[in-house]
Coordinates of C-alpha atoms and ligand atoms in Angstrom, one line a residue:
X22 CA 203.7 -108.3 -103.9
X23 CA 206.0 -107.2 -106.7
X24 CA 204.4 -106.4 -110.1
X25 CA 206.4 -105.7 -113.3
X26 CA 204.8 -103.8 -116.1
X27 CA 206.9 -104.4 -119.2
X28 CA 207.2 -103.2 -122.8
X29 CA 204.9 -100.2 -122.5
X30 CA 205.3 -96.6 -123.3
X31 CA 205.4 -94.4 -120.2
X32 CA 203.4 -91.2 -120.9
X33 CA 203.9 -88.4 -118.4
X34 CA 203.2 -84.7 -118.5
X35 CA 206.8 -84.1 -119.4
X36 CA 207.4 -86.7 -122.1
X37 CA 207.0 -90.3 -123.3
X38 CA 209.5 -93.0 -123.5
X39 CA 209.7 -96.8 -123.5
X40 CA 210.4 -98.3 -120.0
X41 CA 209.4 -101.0 -117.6
X42 CA 207.8 -100.1 -114.2
X43 CA 208.4 -102.2 -111.1
X44 CA 205.8 -101.9 -108.3
X45 CA 206.8 -103.1 -104.9
X46 CA 203.9 -103.1 -102.4
X47 CA 202.0 -99.8 -102.8
X48 CA 204.8 -97.8 -104.4
X49 CA 206.7 -97.6 -107.6
X50 CA 210.2 -99.1 -106.9
X51 CA 211.9 -98.8 -110.3
X52 CA 211.5 -97.3 -113.7
X53 CA 213.9 -98.3 -116.4
X54 CA 214.7 -100.5 -119.4
X55 CA 215.0 -104.3 -119.2
X56 CA 214.0 -104.7 -115.6
X57 CA 212.7 -108.3 -116.1
X58 CA 215.9 -110.1 -115.2
X59 CA 216.4 -108.4 -111.8
X60 CA 212.8 -107.6 -110.9
X61 CA 211.9 -110.8 -109.0
X62 CA 208.3 -110.1 -109.8
X63 CA 205.3 -112.1 -108.6
X64 CA 203.3 -110.9 -111.6
X65 CA 204.3 -109.5 -115.0
X66 CA 201.8 -107.4 -117.0
X67 CA 202.7 -107.1 -120.7
X68 CA 202.0 -103.6 -121.9
X69 CA 203.2 -104.0 -125.5
X70 CA 201.5 -101.3 -127.6
X71 CA 200.0 -99.7 -124.6
X72 CA 200.5 -96.5 -122.6
X73 CA 201.5 -96.6 -119.0
X74 CA 200.1 -93.5 -117.3
X75 CA 199.6 -92.2 -113.8
X76 CA 196.0 -92.9 -112.6
X77 CA 193.5 -90.2 -113.4
X78 CA 192.7 -87.7 -110.7
X79 CA 189.2 -86.2 -110.7
X80 CA 189.2 -83.2 -108.4
X81 CA 185.5 -82.4 -108.8
X82 CA 182.9 -85.0 -107.8
X83 CA 179.8 -85.0 -105.7
X84 CA 179.0 -88.4 -104.2
X85 CA 175.6 -88.3 -102.5
X86 CA 175.3 -84.5 -102.8
X87 CA 172.0 -83.3 -101.5
X88 CA 170.4 -81.1 -104.2
X89 CA 166.8 -80.0 -105.0
X90 CA 165.2 -82.4 -102.4
X91 CA 167.1 -85.5 -103.5
X92 CA 170.7 -86.9 -103.4
X93 CA 173.2 -87.6 -106.2
X94 CA 172.9 -91.4 -106.9
X95 CA 176.5 -92.6 -106.7
X96 CA 178.0 -93.3 -103.3
X97 CA 181.7 -93.7 -102.6
X98 CA 181.6 -97.4 -103.4
X99 CA 179.8 -97.2 -106.8
X100 CA 181.4 -93.8 -107.7
X101 CA 185.0 -94.8 -107.1
X102 CA 184.4 -98.2 -108.7
X103 CA 183.0 -96.5 -111.8
X104 CA 185.9 -94.1 -111.8
X105 CA 188.4 -96.9 -111.6
X106 CA 186.8 -98.6 -114.7
X107 CA 187.5 -95.3 -116.5
X108 CA 191.1 -95.1 -115.3
X109 CA 190.6 -92.6 -112.5
X110 CA 192.2 -93.8 -109.3
X111 CA 191.8 -90.7 -107.1
X112 CA 188.9 -88.4 -106.6
X113 CA 188.5 -85.2 -104.5
X114 CA 184.9 -84.9 -103.5
X115 CA 183.0 -81.9 -102.0
X116 CA 182.1 -82.3 -98.3
X117 CA 179.1 -80.0 -97.6
X118 CA 178.6 -77.6 -94.7
X119 CA 174.8 -77.2 -94.4
X120 CA 173.4 -73.9 -93.4
X121 CA 173.4 -73.5 -89.6
X122 CA 175.9 -76.4 -89.2
X123 CA 179.7 -76.4 -88.6
X124 CA 182.3 -77.3 -91.1
X125 CA 183.3 -80.1 -88.8
X126 CA 179.8 -81.7 -89.0
X127 CA 180.0 -81.6 -92.8
X128 CA 183.5 -83.0 -93.0
X129 CA 182.7 -85.8 -90.5
X130 CA 179.6 -86.7 -92.5
X131 CA 181.7 -87.0 -95.7
X132 CA 184.4 -89.1 -93.9
X133 CA 181.6 -91.4 -92.8
X134 CA 180.3 -91.7 -96.3
X135 CA 183.7 -92.6 -97.7
X136 CA 185.5 -94.6 -95.1
X137 CA 185.0 -98.4 -95.6
X138 CA 183.3 -97.8 -98.9
X139 CA 185.7 -96.2 -101.4
X140 CA 187.6 -98.7 -103.5
X141 CA 190.3 -96.1 -104.4
X142 CA 191.8 -93.2 -102.7
X143 CA 189.9 -90.0 -102.1
X144 CA 190.2 -86.5 -100.6
X145 CA 187.8 -83.7 -99.7
X146 CA 187.3 -80.1 -100.5
X147 CA 184.9 -78.2 -98.2
X148 CA 181.8 -76.4 -99.5
X149 CA 181.1 -73.4 -97.2
X150 CA 177.4 -72.5 -97.1
X151 CA 177.5 -70.4 -93.9
X152 CA 180.4 -68.0 -93.5
X153 CA 180.5 -66.7 -89.9
X154 CA 183.1 -66.1 -87.2
X155 CA 182.9 -69.7 -86.1
X156 CA 183.2 -71.3 -89.6
X157 CA 186.0 -68.9 -90.5
X158 CA 187.9 -70.0 -87.4
X159 CA 187.3 -73.7 -88.3
X160 CA 188.9 -73.2 -91.7
X161 CA 192.5 -73.3 -90.4
X162 CA 192.0 -76.6 -88.7
X163 CA 190.7 -78.2 -91.9
X164 CA 193.8 -77.0 -93.8
X165 CA 195.9 -78.7 -91.1
X166 CA 193.8 -81.9 -91.5
X167 CA 194.5 -82.1 -95.2
X168 CA 191.4 -80.4 -96.5
X169 CA 193.0 -77.1 -97.8
X170 CA 190.4 -75.9 -100.3
X171 CA 187.1 -74.2 -99.8
X172 CA 184.3 -73.9 -102.4
X173 CA 182.0 -70.9 -102.4
X174 CA 179.1 -70.1 -104.7
X175 CA 177.9 -66.9 -106.4
X176 CA 175.1 -69.2 -107.7
X177 CA 172.1 -71.0 -106.1
X178 CA 170.6 -68.2 -103.9
X179 CA 169.0 -69.6 -100.8
X180 CA 171.0 -72.8 -101.0
X181 CA 174.8 -72.6 -101.4
X182 CA 175.0 -68.9 -102.3
X183 CA 177.3 -66.5 -100.5
X184 CA 177.3 -62.7 -101.0
X185 CA 180.5 -60.9 -101.9
X186 CA 181.2 -59.9 -98.2
X187 CA 181.0 -63.5 -97.1
X188 CA 183.2 -64.7 -100.0
X189 CA 185.7 -62.0 -99.2
X190 CA 185.9 -62.9 -95.6
X191 CA 186.6 -66.6 -96.5
X192 CA 189.2 -65.4 -99.0
X193 CA 190.9 -63.3 -96.4
X194 CA 191.1 -66.2 -94.0
X195 CA 192.4 -68.5 -96.7
X196 CA 195.1 -66.0 -97.6
X197 CA 196.3 -66.4 -94.1
X198 CA 196.1 -70.2 -93.7
X199 CA 197.7 -71.0 -97.1
X200 CA 194.7 -72.8 -98.7
X201 CA 192.9 -72.4 -102.0
X202 CA 189.5 -70.8 -102.8
X203 CA 187.4 -72.6 -105.3
X204 CA 184.5 -70.6 -106.9
X205 CA 181.3 -71.6 -108.6
X206 CA 181.0 -68.3 -110.6
X207 CA 177.6 -67.5 -112.1
X208 CA 175.6 -64.5 -111.1
X209 CA 172.8 -66.5 -109.3
X210 CA 170.8 -63.4 -108.3
X211 CA 170.4 -62.2 -111.8
X212 CA 169.9 -65.7 -113.2
X213 CA 167.0 -66.3 -110.8
X214 CA 165.3 -63.2 -112.1
X215 CA 165.7 -64.3 -115.7
X216 CA 164.7 -67.9 -114.9
X217 CA 161.4 -66.6 -113.3
X218 CA 160.8 -64.4 -116.4
X219 CA 161.4 -67.4 -118.6
X220 CA 158.9 -69.6 -116.8
X221 CA 156.4 -66.7 -116.7
X222 CA 156.7 -66.4 -120.5
X223 CA 155.8 -70.1 -120.8
X224 CA 159.1 -71.9 -121.2
X225 CA 159.2 -74.5 -118.6
X226 CA 161.1 -77.3 -120.4
X227 CA 164.8 -77.9 -119.7
X228 CA 165.9 -75.7 -122.5
X229 CA 164.8 -72.8 -120.3
X230 CA 167.7 -73.7 -117.9
X231 CA 170.2 -73.1 -120.7
X232 CA 168.5 -70.0 -122.0
X233 CA 168.2 -68.3 -118.6
X234 CA 171.8 -68.8 -117.4
X235 CA 173.5 -66.3 -119.7
X236 CA 177.2 -66.9 -120.4
X237 CA 177.9 -63.2 -119.8
X238 CA 176.7 -63.7 -116.2
X239 CA 179.3 -66.5 -115.8
X240 CA 181.9 -64.1 -117.2
X241 CA 180.8 -61.3 -114.9
X242 CA 180.9 -63.5 -111.8
X243 CA 184.2 -65.0 -112.8
X244 CA 185.9 -61.6 -113.2
X245 CA 184.3 -60.5 -109.9
X246 CA 185.6 -63.4 -107.8
X247 CA 189.0 -63.2 -109.4
X248 CA 189.2 -59.5 -108.5
X249 CA 187.9 -60.2 -105.0
X250 CA 190.7 -62.8 -104.7
X251 CA 193.2 -60.3 -106.0
X252 CA 192.2 -57.9 -103.3
X253 CA 192.3 -60.6 -100.6
X254 CA 195.7 -61.8 -102.0
X255 CA 194.5 -65.4 -102.2
X256 CA 194.8 -68.0 -105.0
X257 CA 191.5 -68.8 -106.7
X258 CA 190.4 -71.8 -108.8
X259 CA 187.3 -71.4 -111.0
X260 CA 185.4 -74.7 -111.1
X261 CA 183.4 -76.1 -114.1
X262 CA 184.2 -73.1 -116.4
X263 CA 181.9 -73.3 -119.5
X264 CA 181.9 -70.0 -121.3
X265 CA 184.3 -67.9 -123.4
X266 CA 183.5 -64.8 -121.3
X267 CA 184.7 -66.6 -118.2
X268 CA 187.8 -67.9 -119.9
X269 CA 188.6 -64.4 -121.0
X270 CA 188.5 -63.2 -117.4
X271 CA 190.8 -66.1 -116.3
X272 CA 193.2 -65.4 -119.2
X273 CA 193.4 -61.7 -118.4
X274 CA 194.2 -62.5 -114.8
X275 CA 196.8 -65.0 -115.6
X276 CA 198.4 -62.6 -118.1
X277 CA 198.7 -60.2 -115.2
X278 CA 200.5 -62.9 -113.2
X279 CA 197.7 -63.5 -110.7
X280 CA 197.4 -67.0 -109.1
X281 CA 194.1 -67.7 -110.9
X282 CA 193.4 -71.2 -112.1
X283 CA 190.4 -72.9 -113.8
X284 CA 189.1 -76.3 -114.9
X285 CA 186.5 -77.2 -117.5
X286 CA 184.6 -80.4 -117.8
X287 CA 184.0 -82.9 -120.6
X288 CA 180.3 -81.8 -120.9
X289 CA 181.4 -78.4 -122.0
X290 CA 183.9 -79.8 -124.5
X291 CA 181.6 -82.4 -126.0
X292 CA 177.9 -81.4 -125.4
X293 CA 176.0 -78.3 -126.2
X294 CA 172.8 -76.2 -125.6
X295 CA 171.2 -78.3 -128.4
X296 CA 171.2 -81.3 -126.0
X297 CA 169.0 -79.3 -123.6
X298 CA 166.3 -79.2 -126.3
X299 CA 164.2 -82.2 -127.3
X300 CA 161.4 -81.6 -124.7
X301 CA 161.9 -83.0 -121.2
X302 CA 164.6 -85.4 -122.4
X303 CA 166.9 -82.3 -122.1
X304 CA 166.6 -82.7 -118.3
X305 CA 169.4 -85.4 -118.6
X306 CA 171.7 -82.5 -119.5
X307 CA 170.8 -80.0 -116.9
X308 CA 173.8 -78.8 -114.9
X309 CA 175.1 -75.5 -113.8
X310 CA 176.7 -73.6 -115.5
X311 CA 174.6 -75.0 -118.4
X312 CA 175.7 -76.5 -121.6
X313 CA 176.6 -73.7 -124.0
X314 CA 176.2 -73.1 -127.7
X315 CA 178.8 -75.0 -129.7
X316 CA 180.9 -72.0 -130.6
X317 CA 182.2 -72.0 -127.0
X318 CA 183.9 -75.4 -127.5
X319 CA 186.9 -74.4 -129.7
X320 CA 187.6 -71.6 -127.2
X321 CA 187.8 -74.1 -124.3
X322 CA 190.1 -76.4 -126.3
X323 CA 192.3 -73.4 -127.0
X324 CA 192.3 -72.6 -123.3
X325 CA 193.5 -76.1 -122.6
X326 CA 196.2 -75.9 -125.3
X327 CA 197.5 -72.6 -123.9
X328 CA 197.2 -73.5 -120.2
X329 CA 194.6 -70.8 -119.5
X330 CA 192.7 -73.9 -118.3
X331 CA 194.8 -76.2 -116.3
X332 CA 192.5 -79.1 -115.4
X333 CA 189.6 -81.2 -116.8
X334 CA 187.5 -82.7 -114.0
X335 CA 183.9 -84.0 -114.3
X336 CA 181.7 -82.3 -111.7
X337 CA 180.2 -85.8 -111.5
X338 CA 176.8 -85.4 -109.9
X339 CA 174.5 -88.0 -111.2
X340 CA 170.7 -88.1 -110.9
X341 CA 168.5 -90.7 -112.5
X342 CA 166.3 -89.4 -115.3
X343 CA 163.4 -91.4 -113.9
X344 CA 162.3 -90.2 -110.5
X345 CA 165.0 -87.6 -109.9
X346 CA 165.3 -85.4 -113.0
X347 CA 161.6 -85.8 -113.3
X348 CA 161.1 -83.7 -110.2
X349 CA 161.4 -80.8 -112.6
X350 CA 158.7 -81.7 -115.1
X351 CA 156.7 -78.5 -115.7
X352 CA 159.4 -76.2 -114.2
X353 CA 163.0 -76.5 -115.2
X354 CA 164.1 -74.7 -112.0
X355 CA 163.2 -77.9 -110.0
X356 CA 165.4 -80.3 -112.0
X357 CA 168.3 -81.4 -109.8
X358 CA 171.5 -79.9 -111.3
X359 CA 174.3 -82.3 -112.3
X360 CA 175.5 -84.9 -114.8
X361 CA 177.2 -88.3 -114.5
X362 CA 180.7 -88.5 -116.0
X363 CA 183.4 -89.8 -113.6
X364 CA 183.8 -93.0 -115.7
X365 CA 184.1 -91.3 -119.1
X366 CA 186.6 -88.5 -118.6
X367 CA 189.8 -90.1 -119.6
X368 CA 188.4 -91.8 -122.7
X369 CA 186.5 -88.8 -123.9
X370 CA 189.6 -86.6 -123.6
X371 CA 191.8 -89.2 -125.2
X372 CA 189.3 -89.7 -128.1
X373 CA 188.3 -86.0 -128.7
X374 CA 191.6 -84.5 -127.5
X375 CA 194.5 -86.8 -128.4
X376 CA 193.0 -88.8 -131.3
X377 CA 191.2 -85.7 -132.4
X378 CA 194.5 -83.8 -132.7
X379 CA 193.6 -81.1 -130.2
X380 CA 196.1 -82.0 -127.5
X381 CA 199.1 -84.2 -127.2
X382 CA 199.0 -87.4 -125.1
X383 CA 201.4 -85.7 -122.7
X384 CA 199.0 -82.8 -122.2
X385 CA 196.2 -85.3 -121.8
X386 CA 198.0 -86.9 -118.8
X387 CA 198.8 -83.4 -117.5
X388 CA 195.2 -82.1 -117.5
X389 CA 193.7 -85.3 -116.2
X390 CA 196.3 -86.3 -113.6
X391 CA 199.5 -84.4 -113.0
X392 CA 198.2 -80.8 -112.9
X393 CA 195.3 -81.7 -110.5
X394 CA 197.9 -83.6 -108.3
X395 CA 200.1 -80.5 -108.2
X396 CA 197.4 -77.9 -107.7
X397 CA 195.7 -79.9 -105.0
X398 CA 198.6 -80.9 -102.9
X399 CA 199.1 -84.6 -103.9
X400 CA 202.2 -84.4 -106.1
X401 CA 204.5 -86.4 -106.5
X402 CA 202.7 -89.1 -104.4
X403 CA 199.9 -89.0 -107.1
X404 CA 199.9 -87.9 -110.7
X405 CA 203.4 -89.3 -111.5
X406 CA 205.2 -92.4 -112.7
X407 CA 208.3 -92.0 -110.6
X408 CA 210.2 -94.0 -108.0
X409 CA 208.5 -93.5 -104.7
X410 CA 205.1 -92.4 -106.1
X411 CA 202.0 -94.4 -105.2
X412 CA 201.5 -97.2 -107.7
X413 CA 198.3 -95.7 -109.1
X414 CA 198.9 -96.8 -112.7
X415 CA 196.8 -97.4 -115.8
X416 CA 197.8 -99.6 -118.7
X417 CA 195.9 -97.7 -121.4
X418 CA 195.1 -99.1 -124.8
X419 CA 195.1 -96.1 -127.2
X420 CA 193.6 -98.1 -130.0
X421 CA 190.7 -100.0 -128.5
X422 CA 187.3 -98.6 -129.4
X423 CA 184.2 -98.9 -127.3
X424 CA 180.7 -97.5 -127.2
X425 CA 179.6 -95.5 -124.2
X426 CA 176.2 -96.6 -122.9
X427 CA 174.2 -96.7 -119.7
X428 CA 173.7 -100.4 -120.4
X429 CA 177.4 -101.0 -119.8
X430 CA 178.7 -98.2 -117.6
X431 CA 179.3 -98.7 -113.9
X432 CA 177.9 -95.4 -112.6
X433 CA 174.7 -95.9 -110.6
X434 CA 172.5 -93.8 -112.9
X435 CA 169.9 -94.8 -115.5
X436 CA 171.3 -92.9 -118.5
X437 CA 174.5 -91.7 -120.1
X438 CA 175.0 -88.2 -121.6
X439 CA 177.2 -89.9 -124.2
X440 CA 174.9 -92.8 -125.1
X441 CA 176.1 -94.4 -128.3
X442 CA 179.2 -92.4 -128.7
X443 CA 182.2 -94.5 -129.9
X444 CA 185.4 -93.5 -128.3
X445 CA 189.0 -94.6 -129.1
X446 CA 191.0 -95.6 -126.0
X447 CA 190.3 -97.6 -122.9
X448 CA 191.9 -98.6 -119.6
X449 CA 193.0 -102.3 -119.7
X450 CA 194.6 -102.6 -116.2
X451 CA 194.1 -100.2 -113.4
X452 CA 196.2 -100.2 -110.3
X453 CA 195.4 -98.4 -107.0
X454 CA 198.4 -98.3 -104.7
X455 CA 199.9 -101.5 -106.2
X456 CA 196.6 -103.5 -106.3
X457 CA 194.9 -104.3 -109.6
X458 CA 191.4 -103.0 -109.2
X459 CA 190.2 -103.4 -112.8
X460 CA 191.5 -105.9 -115.3
X461 CA 190.1 -106.2 -118.8
X462 CA 186.7 -105.0 -117.9
X463 CA 186.4 -107.0 -114.6
X464 CA 186.4 -105.4 -111.2
X465 CA 189.1 -107.0 -108.9
X466 CA 189.2 -104.3 -106.2
X467 CA 187.9 -104.2 -102.7
X468 CA 185.2 -102.1 -101.1
X469 CA 186.8 -100.0 -98.4
X470 CA 190.4 -100.3 -99.7
X471 CA 190.5 -96.6 -100.6
X472 CA 192.2 -94.3 -98.1
X473 CA 191.7 -90.6 -97.3
X474 CA 194.4 -88.5 -99.0
X475 CA 195.6 -85.9 -96.5
X476 CA 196.5 -83.1 -98.9
X477 CA 199.1 -80.4 -98.5
X478 CA 198.8 -76.8 -99.6
X479 CA 200.7 -75.9 -102.7
X480 CA 202.9 -72.9 -103.6
X481 CA 200.3 -71.4 -105.9
X482 CA 202.3 -68.3 -106.7
X483 CA 204.8 -70.5 -108.5
X484 CA 202.1 -72.1 -110.6
X485 CA 200.6 -68.9 -112.0
Ligands
LIG4 O1 175.1 -78.8 -111.9 C1 176.0 -79.0 -111.1 N1 177.2 -78.5 -111.3 N2 175.8 -79.7 -110.0 C2 176.7 -79.9 -108.9 C3 176.8 -78.8 -108.0 C4 177.8 -77.8 -108.5 O2 177.4 -76.6 -108.7 O3 178.9 -78.1 -108.7
LIG5 ZN1 179.3 -75.7 -108.8
LIG6 ZN1 180.3 -79.4 -108.7

């Protein structure tokens, strides 16, 4: 099958220019002007007035994550389908090592969840919950299998938490095997004390979640794990960074030339502590780190502008309000942590970032596709409009407006954090490896067509 995309504006991280794109099978075969005469195409897609961009890459999702006695609602079929509607054609999800189990068991379980179900391509990072001699030895094998990053937590004591010694041992191993350490950086021990005090003082509503998880304790943990990584001589990537104190720690490290990287998420750019108020309705907005006061938002945008933040991913981890978030009625500590968002990322960033004048459209493509592809060992196969790259392509209408709503979104969750928000920009045609999976609001893909992305390590020192 040969598909020609004509008359569009190609937008890449490096620049924008008018050109046609010829797709042959699963790959991009040609990029150039006036390809129609020689293309011999089976189908032509007219992209007049549209952007032609590499498919979005969301490197932080949690399909079916077990949390707080329940499971994130989206599975790999519904989650990748919803992502595709929003122009995201690759996800990297977190496989989970449960306490007392091996990394292998966790990874196999995640392969079983994804294979035959995902509609677009997917990779895995590994969450390490149990650092010991055996799991440390297993890490090298995972790197060789295309799972080269390991997430550890200074948060969630008793669940995913690791102490500094365990984190340091995982870092030392990763320094040797060439992988990347990803850190959830909040001081979970101190936060648990403050949360208990907050409940004891009578605040049990979701706002207590936001009040107890001090931003300074995100800053402290971020600086600590960066310095541990420096001592272990390993690259480190801070996930879901929400607070100015944490950003300051990343900026300082990067100014020193350390291979320290960070992502933020749309919820920290567009939502705030105020959303956690409003009684128990605030449970819809409970995630960790929590939504911050609005004054953090301009700092995060500045971080994106200056490349102190390299990536925006979603931390997509959806729980229904009814029946799941409600587990925490009367005690905010029991609300499952996580928000839905995999479908909305590109449009929110286009609307608030590009239309809002905060970032260029080239930077938009960079933070949502190209930089994640580079940092997570997928480039130039993904994240690029170039000859030989996978034909993961979005024909994006920068002018179309639509209203985000749970009644129209495709994520398997009963609410939207952005209910009623009008955004400018939307994905008209979405291709995954040469096949159209979404066309004008209709799903045309196939369950199980998504393939595992065996990822390489990257030369992180050259990216610092
Ligand atoms: O609240 C969140 N972020 N839930 C998902 C798990 C995690 O910490 O990433
Ligand atoms: Zn986390
Ligand atoms: Zn997460």
